[in-house]
Structure formats: C-alpha cells, structure tokens
Amino acid sequence: RDERSLEALSLAASDGVAAVGRQLPEGRRATLASALELEGTVLREGRLTQFVANNLERRIRLSGAPRGEPPSAAGSGGSIPAIDPGALQDVVALAGQVAAQVDELLRNVHCGLQALTALSVGCIQTYRDGVESLGEAADLSIRAMYALVARCEELDRAMQPVPALAKRIRDMKGTLERLEGLCK
C-alpha cells in the first residue's frame, strides 16, 4: 500500500484539472474513494459506505501527539496531560446521579414485574378455577343425563302393559256399544 496520507491524496485529487488524466502508481485515479482505499478498507452496501482504517491504534496515537513531536514520544506515554480535579468531581457526581437513576429505574422495573407476575398468577388461578368448575358442571350434567336415561328405561318398562290394557279397553268399549245397541 502507498504510505501517503489521506490529506495528501485528497490534495492531489483536488489539484485541479491537470491531474484528471494522471494515475497513481497502483493504477488508481486520485479520488476520495481511492484515497480511502489506500488508507484502509472501504465497504459499500447500497447507499451505505463503511471505512475501516489500517493500523487504527497508530493513527489514534498520532492524532493525540502535538504537531511538532515525533510519533514515538506520543506512543511512549511520556506527555500525559494533567487531569482537572474539578472535572473528576463532576464526573463522580454525574456517575452518582446516573447510579441513582439506574437504581430507581430498576426498582420501577422490579415493581412492574411484580405487578405483572401477580396479575399473571391471578389469571392462571381464575383459569384453573374455571376449568375445575366446568369439569364439575360437566360431571354433574353427565350424572343427571344417566339418571334421566335410567328413569326413562324404568318408565318404558312400566308402560309395557299399557298397549295390552288399551286393547282390553277397546274391546270393552266395543262390547258396551253392542250392548247399548241391543238395549235400544
């Protein structure tokens, strides 16, 4: 890969119309996309373009170094700026506020989950009671139906002599009508 910086390639691309026909040593035109490709990996997915820089850690160290200082001094950790105690106190205070807010949020979530759990348990118990009541009602209905069938069978057995009795009554009625006819 070419070790030129991104700014140098961008400047080379923007040097105007004179550089339009010229190509880089690798055969690429000096455009922003090719400059990015020289400095890292460019991925394109539809309208989304992603760029991952090569040797990102070194670039971060270089960006933190003062302009005149060589990169080796920035990497050695020799020039660490002083930390502002007021800023640390502000960070500690904000962290305490965030911790309190997180605790409050977790308490609210806990209470909400307990309420939802209690509601779920109540629904399950109601469902269970309904199923038990339905089972008992179905059992009672089945028993009543069997009792009705048994009574109907008893009534049918008790009614078996009725056709013979009806025949005898018809015979008696016929005999009475004949007797009445003789009496007139």
mmCIF file with all atom_site columns, N, CA and C in Angstrom, residues 34-105:
data_model
loop_
_atom_site.group_PDB
_atom_site.id
_atom_site.type_symbol
_atom_site.label_atom_id
_atom_site.label_alt_id
_atom_site.label_comp_id
_atom_site.label_asym_id
_atom_site.label_entity_id
_atom_site.label_seq_id
_atom_site.pdbx_PDB_ins_code
_atom_site.Cartn_x
_atom_site.Cartn_y
_atom_site.Cartn_z
_atom_site.occupancy
_atom_site.B_iso_or_equiv
_atom_site.pdbx_formal_charge
_atom_site.auth_seq_id
_atom_site.auth_comp_id
_atom_site.auth_asym_id
_atom_site.auth_atom_id
_atom_site.pdbx_PDB_model_num
ATOM 1   N N  . SER A 1 34  ? -10.550 6.347  -3.792 1.00 0.00 ? 34  SER A N  1
ATOM 2   C CA . SER A 1 34  ? -9.286  5.630  -3.906 1.00 0.00 ? 34  SER A CA 1
ATOM 3   C C  . SER A 1 34  ? -8.351  6.023  -2.776 1.00 0.00 ? 34  SER A C  1
ATOM 4   N N  . ALA A 1 35  ? -8.428  7.273  -2.324 1.00 0.00 ? 35  ALA A N  1
ATOM 5   C CA . ALA A 1 35  ? -7.609  7.689  -1.187 1.00 0.00 ? 35  ALA A CA 1
ATOM 6   C C  . ALA A 1 35  ? -8.004  6.902  0.055  1.00 0.00 ? 35  ALA A C  1
ATOM 7   N N  . LEU A 1 36  ? -9.304  6.712  0.246  1.00 0.00 ? 36  LEU A N  1
ATOM 8   C CA . LEU A 1 36  ? -9.749  5.931  1.396  1.00 0.00 ? 36  LEU A CA 1
ATOM 9   C C  . LEU A 1 36  ? -9.311  4.483  1.267  1.00 0.00 ? 36  LEU A C  1
ATOM 10  N N  . GLU A 1 37  ? -9.353  3.941  0.061  1.00 0.00 ? 37  GLU A N  1
ATOM 11  C CA . GLU A 1 37  ? -8.949  2.553  -0.143 1.00 0.00 ? 37  GLU A CA 1
ATOM 12  C C  . GLU A 1 37  ? -7.464  2.367  0.146  1.00 0.00 ? 37  GLU A C  1
ATOM 13  N N  . LEU A 1 38  ? -6.650  3.388  -0.085 1.00 0.00 ? 38  LEU A N  1
ATOM 14  C CA . LEU A 1 38  ? -5.225  3.292  0.221  1.00 0.00 ? 38  LEU A CA 1
ATOM 15  C C  . LEU A 1 38  ? -4.973  3.329  1.722  1.00 0.00 ? 38  LEU A C  1
ATOM 16  N N  . GLU A 1 39  ? -5.852  3.983  2.461  1.00 0.00 ? 39  GLU A N  1
ATOM 17  C CA . GLU A 1 39  ? -5.658  4.150  3.899  1.00 0.00 ? 39  GLU A CA 1
ATOM 18  C C  . GLU A 1 39  ? -6.380  3.087  4.727  1.00 0.00 ? 39  GLU A C  1
ATOM 19  N N  . GLY A 1 40  ? -7.219  2.273  4.097  1.00 0.00 ? 40  GLY A N  1
ATOM 20  C CA . GLY A 1 40  ? -7.958  1.267  4.853  1.00 0.00 ? 40  GLY A CA 1
ATOM 21  C C  . GLY A 1 40  ? -8.865  0.473  3.934  1.00 0.00 ? 40  GLY A C  1
ATOM 22  N N  . THR A 1 41  ? -9.912  -0.101 4.508  1.00 0.00 ? 41  THR A N  1
ATOM 23  C CA . THR A 1 41  ? -10.849 -0.923 3.761  1.00 0.00 ? 41  THR A CA 1
ATOM 24  C C  . THR A 1 41  ? -12.159 -0.166 3.607  1.00 0.00 ? 41  THR A C  1
ATOM 25  N N  . VAL A 1 42  ? -12.665 -0.107 2.373  1.00 0.00 ? 42  VAL A N  1
ATOM 26  C CA . VAL A 1 42  ? -13.926 0.562  2.094  1.00 0.00 ? 42  VAL A CA 1
ATOM 27  C C  . VAL A 1 42  ? -14.944 -0.505 1.674  1.00 0.00 ? 42  VAL A C  1
ATOM 28  N N  . LEU A 1 43  ? -16.061 -0.548 2.379  1.00 0.00 ? 43  LEU A N  1
ATOM 29  C CA . LEU A 1 43  ? -17.141 -1.489 2.069  1.00 0.00 ? 43  LEU A CA 1
ATOM 30  C C  . LEU A 1 43  ? -18.370 -0.697 1.643  1.00 0.00 ? 43  LEU A C  1
ATOM 31  N N  . ARG A 1 44  ? -18.983 -1.103 0.532  1.00 0.00 ? 44  ARG A N  1
ATOM 32  C CA . ARG A 1 44  ? -20.182 -0.409 0.054  1.00 0.00 ? 44  ARG A CA 1
ATOM 33  C C  . ARG A 1 44  ? -21.335 -1.405 0.017  1.00 0.00 ? 44  ARG A C  1
ATOM 34  N N  . GLU A 1 45  ? -22.431 -1.046 0.679  1.00 0.00 ? 45  GLU A N  1
ATOM 35  C CA . GLU A 1 45  ? -23.657 -1.840 0.667  1.00 0.00 ? 45  GLU A CA 1
ATOM 36  C C  . GLU A 1 45  ? -24.793 -0.900 0.314  1.00 0.00 ? 45  GLU A C  1
ATOM 37  N N  . GLY A 1 46  ? -25.189 -0.875 -0.946 1.00 0.00 ? 46  GLY A N  1
ATOM 38  C CA . GLY A 1 46  ? -26.239 0.048  -1.371 1.00 0.00 ? 46  GLY A CA 1
ATOM 39  C C  . GLY A 1 46  ? -25.738 1.474  -1.251 1.00 0.00 ? 46  GLY A C  1
ATOM 40  N N  . ARG A 1 47  ? -26.459 2.291  -0.506 1.00 0.00 ? 47  ARG A N  1
ATOM 41  C CA . ARG A 1 47  ? -26.057 3.682  -0.309 1.00 0.00 ? 47  ARG A CA 1
ATOM 42  C C  . ARG A 1 47  ? -25.152 3.854  0.903  1.00 0.00 ? 47  ARG A C  1
ATOM 43  N N  . LEU A 1 48  ? -24.917 2.783  1.668  1.00 0.00 ? 48  LEU A N  1
ATOM 44  C CA . LEU A 1 48  ? -24.097 2.836  2.880  1.00 0.00 ? 48  LEU A CA 1
ATOM 45  C C  . LEU A 1 48  ? -22.645 2.514  2.527  1.00 0.00 ? 48  LEU A C  1
ATOM 46  N N  . THR A 1 49  ? -21.748 3.382  2.962  1.00 0.00 ? 49  THR A N  1
ATOM 47  C CA . THR A 1 49  ? -20.314 3.162  2.756  1.00 0.00 ? 49  THR A CA 1
ATOM 48  C C  . THR A 1 49  ? -19.654 3.098  4.127  1.00 0.00 ? 49  THR A C  1
ATOM 49  N N  . GLN A 1 50  ? -18.858 2.048  4.357  1.00 0.00 ? 50  GLN A N  1
ATOM 50  C CA . GLN A 1 50  ? -18.154 1.879  5.622  1.00 0.00 ? 50  GLN A CA 1
ATOM 51  C C  . GLN A 1 50  ? -16.658 1.946  5.346  1.00 0.00 ? 50  GLN A C  1
ATOM 52  N N  . PHE A 1 51  ? -15.919 2.575  6.290  1.00 0.00 ? 51  PHE A N  1
ATOM 53  C CA . PHE A 1 51  ? -14.471 2.699  6.140  1.00 0.00 ? 51  PHE A CA 1
ATOM 54  C C  . PHE A 1 51  ? -13.809 2.202  7.419  1.00 0.00 ? 51  PHE A C  1
ATOM 55  N N  . VAL A 1 52  ? -12.865 1.262  7.294  1.00 0.00 ? 52  VAL A N  1
ATOM 56  C CA . VAL A 1 52  ? -12.085 0.760  8.419  1.00 0.00 ? 52  VAL A CA 1
ATOM 57  C C  . VAL A 1 52  ? -10.632 1.080  8.119  1.00 0.00 ? 52  VAL A C  1
ATOM 58  N N  . ALA A 1 53  ? -10.022 1.911  8.977  1.00 0.00 ? 53  ALA A N  1
ATOM 59  C CA . ALA A 1 53  ? -8.648  2.365  8.742  1.00 0.00 ? 53  ALA A CA 1
ATOM 60  C C  . ALA A 1 53  ? -7.657  1.261  9.067  1.00 0.00 ? 53  ALA A C  1
ATOM 61  N N  . ASN A 1 54  ? -6.571  1.215  8.298  1.00 0.00 ? 54  ASN A N  1
ATOM 62  C CA . ASN A 1 54  ? -5.465  0.306  8.594  1.00 0.00 ? 54  ASN A CA 1
ATOM 63  C C  . ASN A 1 54  ? -4.693  0.874  9.769  1.00 0.00 ? 54  ASN A C  1
ATOM 64  N N  . ASN A 1 55  ? -4.244  0.017  10.669 1.00 0.00 ? 55  ASN A N  1
ATOM 65  C CA . ASN A 1 55  ? -3.436  0.396  11.814 1.00 0.00 ? 55  ASN A CA 1
ATOM 66  C C  . ASN A 1 55  ? -4.092  1.550  12.580 1.00 0.00 ? 55  ASN A C  1
ATOM 67  N N  . LEU A 1 56  ? -5.305  1.322  13.053 1.00 0.00 ? 56  LEU A N  1
ATOM 68  C CA . LEU A 1 56  ? -6.099  2.348  13.720 1.00 0.00 ? 56  LEU A CA 1
ATOM 69  C C  . LEU A 1 56  ? -5.442  2.821  15.016 1.00 0.00 ? 56  LEU A C  1
ATOM 70  N N  . GLU A 1 57  ? -4.830  1.911  15.758 1.00 0.00 ? 57  GLU A N  1
ATOM 71  C CA . GLU A 1 57  ? -4.199  2.288  17.026 1.00 0.00 ? 57  GLU A CA 1
ATOM 72  C C  . GLU A 1 57  ? -3.084  3.309  16.790 1.00 0.00 ? 57  GLU A C  1
ATOM 73  N N  . ARG A 1 58  ? -2.254  3.089  15.762 1.00 0.00 ? 58  ARG A N  1
ATOM 74  C CA . ARG A 1 58  ? -1.166  4.029  15.461 1.00 0.00 ? 58  ARG A CA 1
ATOM 75  C C  . ARG A 1 58  ? -1.739  5.383  15.072 1.00 0.00 ? 58  ARG A C  1
ATOM 76  N N  . ARG A 1 59  ? -2.814  5.383  14.305 1.00 0.00 ? 59  ARG A N  1
ATOM 77  C CA . ARG A 1 59  ? -3.433  6.648  13.881 1.00 0.00 ? 59  ARG A CA 1
ATOM 78  C C  . ARG A 1 59  ? -3.995  7.411  15.070 1.00 0.00 ? 59  ARG A C  1
ATOM 79  N N  . ILE A 1 60  ? -4.553  6.706  16.035 1.00 0.00 ? 60  ILE A N  1
ATOM 80  C CA . ILE A 1 60  ? -5.076  7.374  17.229 1.00 0.00 ? 60  ILE A CA 1
ATOM 81  C C  . ILE A 1 60  ? -3.934  7.989  18.021 1.00 0.00 ? 60  ILE A C  1
ATOM 82  N N  . ARG A 1 61  ? -2.827  7.256  18.142 1.00 0.00 ? 61  ARG A N  1
ATOM 83  C CA . ARG A 1 61  ? -1.672  7.809  18.853 1.00 0.00 ? 61  ARG A CA 1
ATOM 84  C C  . ARG A 1 61  ? -1.137  9.037  18.145 1.00 0.00 ? 61  ARG A C  1
ATOM 85  N N  . LEU A 1 62  ? -1.078  8.970  16.813 1.00 0.00 ? 62  LEU A N  1
ATOM 86  C CA . LEU A 1 62  ? -0.577  10.116 16.045 1.00 0.00 ? 62  LEU A CA 1
ATOM 87  C C  . LEU A 1 62  ? -1.498  11.320 16.186 1.00 0.00 ? 62  LEU A C  1
ATOM 88  N N  . SER A 1 63  ? -2.794  11.076 16.268 1.00 0.00 ? 63  SER A N  1
ATOM 89  C CA . SER A 1 63  ? -3.727  12.202 16.364 1.00 0.00 ? 63  SER A CA 1
ATOM 90  C C  . SER A 1 63  ? -3.626  12.888 17.717 1.00 0.00 ? 63  SER A C  1
ATOM 91  N N  . GLY A 1 64  ? -3.172  12.169 18.762 1.00 0.00 ? 64  GLY A N  1
ATOM 92  C CA . GLY A 1 64  ? -3.050  12.763 20.089 1.00 0.00 ? 64  GLY A CA 1
ATOM 93  C C  . GLY A 1 64  ? -1.714  13.464 20.301 1.00 0.00 ? 64  GLY A C  1
ATOM 94  N N  . ALA A 1 65  ? -0.758  13.245 19.439 1.00 0.00 ? 65  ALA A N  1
ATOM 95  C CA . ALA A 1 65  ? 0.570   13.845 19.612 1.00 0.00 ? 65  ALA A CA 1
ATOM 96  C C  . ALA A 1 65  ? 0.545   15.302 19.147 1.00 0.00 ? 65  ALA A C  1
ATOM 97  N N  . PRO A 1 66  ? 1.295   16.169 19.828 1.00 0.00 ? 66  PRO A N  1
ATOM 98  C CA . PRO A 1 66  ? 1.411   17.559 19.357 1.00 0.00 ? 66  PRO A CA 1
ATOM 99  C C  . PRO A 1 66  ? 2.043   17.587 17.976 1.00 0.00 ? 66  PRO A C  1
ATOM 100 N N  . ARG A 1 67  ? 1.815   18.663 17.235 1.00 0.00 ? 67  ARG A N  1
ATOM 101 C CA . ARG A 1 67  ? 2.228   18.760 15.823 1.00 0.00 ? 67  ARG A CA 1
ATOM 102 C C  . ARG A 1 67  ? 3.735   18.575 15.626 1.00 0.00 ? 67  ARG A C  1
ATOM 103 N N  . GLY A 1 68  ? 4.548   19.163 16.464 1.00 0.00 ? 68  GLY A N  1
ATOM 104 C CA . GLY A 1 68  ? 5.996   19.105 16.250 1.00 0.00 ? 68  GLY A CA 1
ATOM 105 C C  . GLY A 1 68  ? 6.647   17.876 16.855 1.00 0.00 ? 68  GLY A C  1
ATOM 106 N N  . GLU A 1 69  ? 5.917   17.098 17.651 1.00 0.00 ? 69  GLU A N  1
ATOM 107 C CA . GLU A 1 69  ? 6.504   15.973 18.376 1.00 0.00 ? 69  GLU A CA 1
ATOM 108 C C  . GLU A 1 69  ? 6.498   14.723 17.503 1.00 0.00 ? 69  GLU A C  1
ATOM 109 N N  . PRO A 1 70  ? 7.544   13.924 17.515 1.00 0.00 ? 70  PRO A N  1
ATOM 110 C CA . PRO A 1 70  ? 7.569   12.687 16.719 1.00 0.00 ? 70  PRO A CA 1
ATOM 111 C C  . PRO A 1 70  ? 6.593   11.661 17.294 1.00 0.00 ? 70  PRO A C  1
ATOM 112 N N  . PRO A 1 71  ? 6.155   10.736 16.458 1.00 0.00 ? 71  PRO A N  1
ATOM 113 C CA . PRO A 1 71  ? 5.182   9.752  16.901 1.00 0.00 ? 71  PRO A CA 1
ATOM 114 C C  . PRO A 1 71  ? 5.670   8.838  18.007 1.00 0.00 ? 71  PRO A C  1
ATOM 115 N N  . SER A 1 72  ? 6.960   8.588  18.123 1.00 0.00 ? 72  SER A N  1
ATOM 116 C CA . SER A 1 72  ? 7.463   7.667  19.142 1.00 0.00 ? 72  SER A CA 1
ATOM 117 C C  . SER A 1 72  ? 7.264   8.238  20.536 1.00 0.00 ? 72  SER A C  1
ATOM 118 N N  . ALA A 1 73  ? 7.352   9.569  20.693 1.00 0.00 ? 73  ALA A N  1
ATOM 119 C CA . ALA A 1 73  ? 7.169   10.162 22.015 1.00 0.00 ? 73  ALA A CA 1
ATOM 120 C C  . ALA A 1 73  ? 5.719   10.067 22.436 1.00 0.00 ? 73  ALA A C  1
ATOM 121 N N  . ALA A 1 74  ? 4.794   10.175 21.485 1.00 0.00 ? 74  ALA A N  1
ATOM 122 C CA . ALA A 1 74  ? 3.372   10.082 21.824 1.00 0.00 ? 74  ALA A CA 1
ATOM 123 C C  . ALA A 1 74  ? 3.022   8.669  22.233 1.00 0.00 ? 74  ALA A C  1
ATOM 124 N N  . GLY A 1 75  ? 3.666   7.694  21.626 1.00 0.00 ? 75  GLY A N  1
ATOM 125 C CA . GLY A 1 75  ? 3.353   6.301  21.948 1.00 0.00 ? 75  GLY A CA 1
ATOM 126 C C  . GLY A 1 75  ? 3.943   5.863  23.268 1.00 0.00 ? 75  GLY A C  1
ATOM 127 N N  . SER A 1 76  ? 4.998   6.560  23.765 1.00 0.00 ? 76  SER A N  1
ATOM 128 C CA . SER A 1 76  ? 5.659   6.124  24.989 1.00 0.00 ? 76  SER A CA 1
ATOM 129 C C  . SER A 1 76  ? 4.902   6.553  26.225 1.00 0.00 ? 76  SER A C  1
ATOM 130 N N  . GLY A 1 77  ? 3.965   7.466  26.094 1.00 0.00 ? 77  GLY A N  1
ATOM 131 C CA . GLY A 1 77  ? 3.181   7.897  27.248 1.00 0.00 ? 77  GLY A CA 1
ATOM 132 C C  . GLY A 1 77  ? 3.911   8.902  28.104 1.00 0.00 ? 77  GLY A C  1
ATOM 133 N N  . GLY A 1 78  ? 4.961   9.538  27.616 1.00 0.00 ? 78  GLY A N  1
ATOM 134 C CA . GLY A 1 78  ? 5.734   10.482 28.407 1.00 0.00 ? 78  GLY A CA 1
ATOM 135 C C  . GLY A 1 78  ? 5.013   11.798 28.636 1.00 0.00 ? 78  GLY A C  1
ATOM 136 N N  . SER A 1 79  ? 4.129   12.207 27.756 1.00 0.00 ? 79  SER A N  1
ATOM 137 C CA . SER A 1 79  ? 3.489   13.519 27.906 1.00 0.00 ? 79  SER A CA 1
ATOM 138 C C  . SER A 1 79  ? 1.990   13.341 28.131 1.00 0.00 ? 79  SER A C  1
ATOM 139 N N  . ILE A 1 80  ? 1.635   12.915 29.318 1.00 0.00 ? 80  ILE A N  1
ATOM 140 C CA . ILE A 1 80  ? 0.215   12.772 29.664 1.00 0.00 ? 80  ILE A CA 1
ATOM 141 C C  . ILE A 1 80  ? -0.231  14.080 30.291 1.00 0.00 ? 80  ILE A C  1
ATOM 142 N N  . PRO A 1 81  ? -1.289  14.684 29.759 1.00 0.00 ? 81  PRO A N  1
ATOM 143 C CA . PRO A 1 81  ? -1.740  15.956 30.330 1.00 0.00 ? 81  PRO A CA 1
ATOM 144 C C  . PRO A 1 81  ? -2.301  15.755 31.732 1.00 0.00 ? 81  PRO A C  1
ATOM 145 N N  . ALA A 1 82  ? -2.225  16.815 32.525 1.00 0.00 ? 82  ALA A N  1
ATOM 146 C CA . ALA A 1 82  ? -2.729  16.773 33.894 1.00 0.00 ? 82  ALA A CA 1
ATOM 147 C C  . ALA A 1 82  ? -4.260  16.665 33.879 1.00 0.00 ? 82  ALA A C  1
ATOM 148 N N  . ILE A 1 83  ? -4.782  15.956 34.865 1.00 0.00 ? 83  ILE A N  1
ATOM 149 C CA . ILE A 1 83  ? -6.228  15.765 34.962 1.00 0.00 ? 83  ILE A CA 1
ATOM 150 C C  . ILE A 1 83  ? -6.806  16.818 35.883 1.00 0.00 ? 83  ILE A C  1
ATOM 151 N N  . ASP A 1 84  ? -7.861  17.457 35.432 1.00 0.00 ? 84  ASP A N  1
ATOM 152 C CA . ASP A 1 84  ? -8.514  18.503 36.210 1.00 0.00 ? 84  ASP A CA 1
ATOM 153 C C  . ASP A 1 84  ? -9.325  17.862 37.335 1.00 0.00 ? 84  ASP A C  1
ATOM 154 N N  . PRO A 1 85  ? -9.022  18.164 38.614 1.00 0.00 ? 85  PRO A N  1
ATOM 155 C CA . PRO A 1 85  ? -9.771  17.560 39.734 1.00 0.00 ? 85  PRO A CA 1
ATOM 156 C C  . PRO A 1 85  ? -11.244 17.967 39.716 1.00 0.00 ? 85  PRO A C  1
ATOM 157 N N  . GLY A 1 86  ? -11.535 19.175 39.272 1.00 0.00 ? 86  GLY A N  1
ATOM 158 C CA . GLY A 1 86  ? -12.933 19.610 39.190 1.00 0.00 ? 86  GLY A CA 1
ATOM 159 C C  . GLY A 1 86  ? -13.716 18.768 38.199 1.00 0.00 ? 86  GLY A C  1
ATOM 160 N N  . ALA A 1 87  ? -13.057 18.440 37.084 1.00 0.00 ? 87  ALA A N  1
ATOM 161 C CA . ALA A 1 87  ? -13.727 17.597 36.088 1.00 0.00 ? 87  ALA A CA 1
ATOM 162 C C  . ALA A 1 87  ? -13.978 16.206 36.653 1.00 0.00 ? 87  ALA A C  1
ATOM 163 N N  . LEU A 1 88  ? -12.989 15.688 37.420 1.00 0.00 ? 88  LEU A N  1
ATOM 164 C CA . LEU A 1 88  ? -13.179 14.379 38.047 1.00 0.00 ? 88  LEU A CA 1
ATOM 165 C C  . LEU A 1 88  ? -14.337 14.408 39.038 1.00 0.00 ? 88  LEU A C  1
ATOM 166 N N  . GLN A 1 89  ? -14.436 15.484 39.816 1.00 0.00 ? 89  GLN A N  1
ATOM 167 C CA . GLN A 1 89  ? -15.533 15.598 40.770 1.00 0.00 ? 89  GLN A CA 1
ATOM 168 C C  . GLN A 1 89  ? -16.881 15.667 40.029 1.00 0.00 ? 89  GLN A C  1
ATOM 169 N N  . ASP A 1 90  ? -16.891 16.403 38.908 1.00 0.00 ? 90  ASP A N  1
ATOM 170 C CA . ASP A 1 90  ? -18.120 16.468 38.111 1.00 0.00 ? 90  ASP A CA 1
ATOM 171 C C  . ASP A 1 90  ? -18.489 15.090 37.580 1.00 0.00 ? 90  ASP A C  1
ATOM 172 N N  . VAL A 1 91  ? -17.472 14.359 37.114 1.00 0.00 ? 91  VAL A N  1
ATOM 173 C CA . VAL A 1 91  ? -17.731 13.011 36.590 1.00 0.00 ? 91  VAL A CA 1
ATOM 174 C C  . VAL A 1 91  ? -18.253 12.110 37.704 1.00 0.00 ? 91  VAL A C  1
ATOM 175 N N  . VAL A 1 92  ? -17.652 12.202 38.907 1.00 0.00 ? 92  VAL A N  1
ATOM 176 C CA . VAL A 1 92  ? -18.098 11.392 40.042 1.00 0.00 ? 92  VAL A CA 1
ATOM 177 C C  . VAL A 1 92  ? -19.527 11.748 40.418 1.00 0.00 ? 92  VAL A C  1
ATOM 178 N N  . ALA A 1 93  ? -19.850 13.048 40.438 1.00 0.00 ? 93  ALA A N  1
ATOM 179 C CA . ALA A 1 93  ? -21.212 13.475 40.775 1.00 0.00 ? 93  ALA A CA 1
ATOM 180 C C  . ALA A 1 93  ? -22.203 12.976 39.730 1.00 0.00 ? 93  ALA A C  1
ATOM 181 N N  . LEU A 1 94  ? -21.842 13.109 38.455 1.00 0.00 ? 94  LEU A N  1
ATOM 182 C CA . LEU A 1 94  ? -22.730 12.619 37.402 1.00 0.00 ? 94  LEU A CA 1
ATOM 183 C C  . LEU A 1 94  ? -22.884 11.105 37.453 1.00 0.00 ? 94  LEU A C  1
ATOM 184 N N  . ALA A 1 95  ? -21.793 10.409 37.770 1.00 0.00 ? 95  ALA A N  1
ATOM 185 C CA . ALA A 1 95  ? -21.879 8.949  37.895 1.00 0.00 ? 95  ALA A CA 1
ATOM 186 C C  . ALA A 1 95  ? -22.804 8.566  39.045 1.00 0.00 ? 95  ALA A C  1
ATOM 187 N N  . GLY A 1 96  ? -22.731 9.329  40.164 1.00 0.00 ? 96  GLY A N  1
ATOM 188 C CA . GLY A 1 96  ? -23.642 9.071  41.284 1.00 0.00 ? 96  GLY A CA 1
ATOM 189 C C  . GLY A 1 96  ? -25.093 9.301  40.883 1.00 0.00 ? 96  GLY A C  1
ATOM 190 N N  . GLN A 1 97  ? -25.344 10.384 40.120 1.00 0.00 ? 97  GLN A N  1
ATOM 191 C CA . GLN A 1 97  ? -26.709 10.652 39.651 1.00 0.00 ? 97  GLN A CA 1
ATOM 192 C C  . GLN A 1 97  ? -27.196 9.540  38.728 1.00 0.00 ? 97  GLN A C  1
ATOM 193 N N  . VAL A 1 98  ? -26.325 9.123  37.832 1.00 0.00 ? 98  VAL A N  1
ATOM 194 C CA . VAL A 1 98  ? -26.702 8.040  36.906 1.00 0.00 ? 98  VAL A CA 1
ATOM 195 C C  . VAL A 1 98  ? -26.970 6.763  37.691 1.00 0.00 ? 98  VAL A C  1
ATOM 196 N N  . ALA A 1 99  ? -26.138 6.460  38.690 1.00 0.00 ? 99  ALA A N  1
ATOM 197 C CA . ALA A 1 99  ? -26.347 5.257  39.503 1.00 0.00 ? 99  ALA A CA 1
ATOM 198 C C  . ALA A 1 99  ? -27.677 5.338  40.245 1.00 0.00 ? 99  ALA A C  1
ATOM 199 N N  . ALA A 1 100 ? -27.995 6.521  40.796 1.00 0.00 ? 100 ALA A N  1
ATOM 200 C CA . ALA A 1 100 ? -29.278 6.682  41.489 1.00 0.00 ? 100 ALA A CA 1
ATOM 201 C C  . ALA A 1 100 ? -30.448 6.507  40.524 1.00 0.00 ? 100 ALA A C  1
ATOM 202 N N  . GLN A 1 101 ? -30.312 7.068  39.333 1.00 0.00 ? 101 GLN A N  1
ATOM 203 C CA . GLN A 1 101 ? -31.378 6.928  38.340 1.00 0.00 ? 101 GLN A CA 1
ATOM 204 C C  . GLN A 1 101 ? -31.526 5.477  37.888 1.00 0.00 ? 101 GLN A C  1
ATOM 205 N N  . VAL A 1 102 ? -30.395 4.782  37.743 1.00 0.00 ? 102 VAL A N  1
ATOM 206 C CA . VAL A 1 102 ? -30.459 3.366  37.360 1.00 0.00 ? 102 VAL A CA 1
ATOM 207 C C  . VAL A 1 102 ? -31.110 2.553  38.475 1.00 0.00 ? 102 VAL A C  1
ATOM 208 N N  . ASP A 1 103 ? -30.758 2.866  39.740 1.00 0.00 ? 103 ASP A N  1
ATOM 209 C CA . ASP A 1 103 ? -31.390 2.172  40.867 1.00 0.00 ? 103 ASP A CA 1
ATOM 210 C C  . ASP A 1 103 ? -32.901 2.407  40.873 1.00 0.00 ? 103 ASP A C  1
ATOM 211 N N  . GLU A 1 104 ? -33.303 3.651  40.655 1.00 0.00 ? 104 GLU A N  1
ATOM 212 C CA . GLU A 1 104 ? -34.736 3.982  40.612 1.00 0.00 ? 104 GLU A CA 1
ATOM 213 C C  . GLU A 1 104 ? -35.420 3.249  39.459 1.00 0.00 ? 104 GLU A C  1
ATOM 214 N N  . LEU A 1 105 ? -34.768 3.223  38.312 1.00 0.00 ? 105 LEU A N  1
ATOM 215 C CA . LEU A 1 105 ? -35.318 2.519  37.150 1.00 0.00 ? 105 LEU A CA 1
ATOM 216 C C  . LEU A 1 105 ? -35.471 1.029  37.449 1.00 0.00 ? 105 LEU A C  1
#
